[in-house]
Amino acid sequence: MTDPVIAQKSPYAVEVEAGTTYYWCACGRSKTQPFCDGSHQGTGLEPVAHTAGKTGKAYFCGCKSSKTGALCDGTHKDL
């Protein structure tokens, strides 16, 4: 398994719609950050499905080190 690449050391603020599933890039290689574009092939890493609970702004992890899945947990502050 390959380690993820840090896409950026801050979260991605994205407008999401309640009930919609978004596929967060966990490998850091996607050209469509913070979402998967298939660049993970061969890395052993897979995108993470995140279904928005409410409409509004969500903060997706950019450092790829969040311990809470697709959403930022502040881990980037310690990198």
PDB file of C-alpha atoms in Angstrom:
ATOM      1  CA  MET A   1       0.000   0.000   0.000  1.00  0.00           C
ATOM      2  CA  THR A   2       1.210   3.483  -0.879  1.00  0.00           C
ATOM      3  CA  ASP A   3       1.038   6.410   1.552  1.00  0.00           C
ATOM      4  CA  PRO A   4      -1.296   9.259   0.609  1.00  0.00           C
ATOM      5  CA  VAL A   5       0.124  12.479  -0.837  1.00  0.00           C
ATOM      6  CA  ILE A   6      -0.678  15.731   0.986  1.00  0.00           C
ATOM      7  CA  ALA A   7      -2.788  17.709  -1.515  1.00  0.00           C
ATOM      8  CA  GLN A   8      -2.767  20.830   0.700  1.00  0.00           C
ATOM      9  CA  LYS A   9      -2.280  21.605   4.393  1.00  0.00           C
ATOM     10  CA  SER A  10      -5.749  23.058   4.833  1.00  0.00           C
ATOM     11  CA  PRO A  11      -9.304  21.845   4.252  1.00  0.00           C
ATOM     12  CA  TYR A  12     -11.297  22.276   1.051  1.00  0.00           C
ATOM     13  CA  ALA A  13     -14.497  24.265   1.667  1.00  0.00           C
ATOM     14  CA  VAL A  14     -17.200  22.800  -0.584  1.00  0.00           C
ATOM     15  CA  GLU A  15     -20.919  23.531  -0.900  1.00  0.00           C
ATOM     16  CA  VAL A  16     -22.737  20.205  -0.523  1.00  0.00           C
ATOM     17  CA  GLU A  17     -26.348  19.120  -0.838  1.00  0.00           C
ATOM     18  CA  ALA A  18     -28.087  17.008   1.806  1.00  0.00           C
ATOM     19  CA  GLY A  19     -28.448  13.364   0.804  1.00  0.00           C
ATOM     20  CA  THR A  20     -25.840  13.569  -1.977  1.00  0.00           C
ATOM     21  CA  THR A  21     -22.873  11.201  -1.773  1.00  0.00           C
ATOM     22  CA  TYR A  22     -19.428  12.623  -2.540  1.00  0.00           C
ATOM     23  CA  TYR A  23     -16.323  10.502  -3.113  1.00  0.00           C
ATOM     24  CA  TRP A  24     -13.392  12.082  -1.274  1.00  0.00           C
ATOM     25  CA  CYS A  25      -9.921  11.448  -2.665  1.00  0.00           C
ATOM     26  CA  ALA A  26      -7.964   9.581   0.021  1.00  0.00           C
ATOM     27  CA  CYS A  27      -4.753   9.194  -2.005  1.00  0.00           C
ATOM     28  CA  GLY A  28      -4.041  12.887  -2.686  1.00  0.00           C
ATOM     29  CA  ARG A  29      -3.318  12.296  -6.387  1.00  0.00           C
ATOM     30  CA  SER A  30      -6.630  13.432  -7.879  1.00  0.00           C
ATOM     31  CA  LYS A  31      -6.599  16.458 -10.177  1.00  0.00           C
ATOM     32  CA  THR A  32     -10.169  17.248  -9.013  1.00  0.00           C
ATOM     33  CA  GLN A  33      -9.436  17.713  -5.279  1.00  0.00           C
ATOM     34  CA  PRO A  34     -10.987  17.055  -2.889  1.00  0.00           C
ATOM     35  CA  PHE A  35     -12.846  14.468  -4.936  1.00  0.00           C
ATOM     36  CA  CYS A  36     -11.711  11.264  -6.617  1.00  0.00           C
ATOM     37  CA  ASP A  37     -10.850  11.159 -10.316  1.00  0.00           C
ATOM     38  CA  GLY A  38      -9.539   7.566 -10.345  1.00  0.00           C
ATOM     39  CA  SER A  39      -5.871   8.498  -9.839  1.00  0.00           C
ATOM     40  CA  HIS A  40      -5.666   6.064  -6.909  1.00  0.00           C
ATOM     41  CA  GLN A  41      -5.456   3.046  -9.231  1.00  0.00           C
ATOM     42  CA  GLY A  42      -2.559   0.833  -8.168  1.00  0.00           C
ATOM     43  CA  THR A  43      -1.938   2.651  -4.872  1.00  0.00           C
ATOM     44  CA  GLY A  44      -3.926   0.344  -2.622  1.00  0.00           C
ATOM     45  CA  LEU A  45      -5.935   3.383  -1.484  1.00  0.00           C
ATOM     46  CA  GLU A  46      -9.621   3.868  -2.237  1.00  0.00           C
ATOM     47  CA  PRO A  47     -11.905   6.938  -2.204  1.00  0.00           C
ATOM     48  CA  VAL A  48     -14.138   7.445   0.817  1.00  0.00           C
ATOM     49  CA  ALA A  49     -17.884   7.904   0.334  1.00  0.00           C
ATOM     50  CA  HIS A  50     -19.346  10.800   2.304  1.00  0.00           C
ATOM     51  CA  THR A  51     -23.091  11.466   2.264  1.00  0.00           C
ATOM     52  CA  ALA A  52     -23.925  15.038   3.285  1.00  0.00           C
ATOM     53  CA  GLY A  53     -26.247  15.231   6.259  1.00  0.00           C
ATOM     54  CA  LYS A  54     -27.266  18.799   5.495  1.00  0.00           C
ATOM     55  CA  THR A  55     -27.003  21.346   2.697  1.00  0.00           C
ATOM     56  CA  GLY A  56     -24.282  23.927   3.164  1.00  0.00           C
ATOM     57  CA  LYS A  57     -20.528  24.185   3.442  1.00  0.00           C
ATOM     58  CA  ALA A  58     -18.470  21.110   4.328  1.00  0.00           C
ATOM     59  CA  TYR A  59     -14.733  21.095   4.963  1.00  0.00           C
ATOM     60  CA  PHE A  60     -13.057  18.131   3.275  1.00  0.00           C
ATOM     61  CA  CYS A  61      -9.598  17.082   4.448  1.00  0.00           C
ATOM     62  CA  GLY A  62      -6.780  18.301   2.198  1.00  0.00           C
ATOM     63  CA  CYS A  63      -3.839  16.732   4.054  1.00  0.00           C
ATOM     64  CA  LYS A  64      -5.270  13.202   3.678  1.00  0.00           C
ATOM     65  CA  SER A  65      -4.482  12.468   7.334  1.00  0.00           C
ATOM     66  CA  SER A  66      -7.866  13.107   8.990  1.00  0.00           C
ATOM     67  CA  LYS A  67      -8.747  10.446  11.517  1.00  0.00           C
ATOM     68  CA  THR A  68     -12.466  11.112  11.023  1.00  0.00           C
ATOM     69  CA  GLY A  69     -12.704  10.165   7.339  1.00  0.00           C
ATOM     70  CA  ALA A  70     -13.406  12.622   4.556  1.00  0.00           C
ATOM     71  CA  LEU A  71     -13.992  15.718   6.681  1.00  0.00           C
ATOM     72  CA  CYS A  72     -11.229  17.808   8.239  1.00  0.00           C
ATOM     73  CA  ASP A  73     -10.421  17.143  11.890  1.00  0.00           C
ATOM     74  CA  GLY A  74      -7.590  19.690  12.181  1.00  0.00           C
ATOM     75  CA  THR A  75      -4.747  17.153  11.785  1.00  0.00           C
ATOM     76  CA  HIS A  76      -3.111  19.426   9.173  1.00  0.00           C
ATOM     77  CA  LYS A  77      -2.143  21.811  11.989  1.00  0.00           C
ATOM     78  CA  ASP A  78       0.309  19.206  13.311  1.00  0.00           C
ATOM     79  CA  LEU A  79       2.022  18.371  10.016  1.00  0.00           C
TER      80      LEU A  79
END
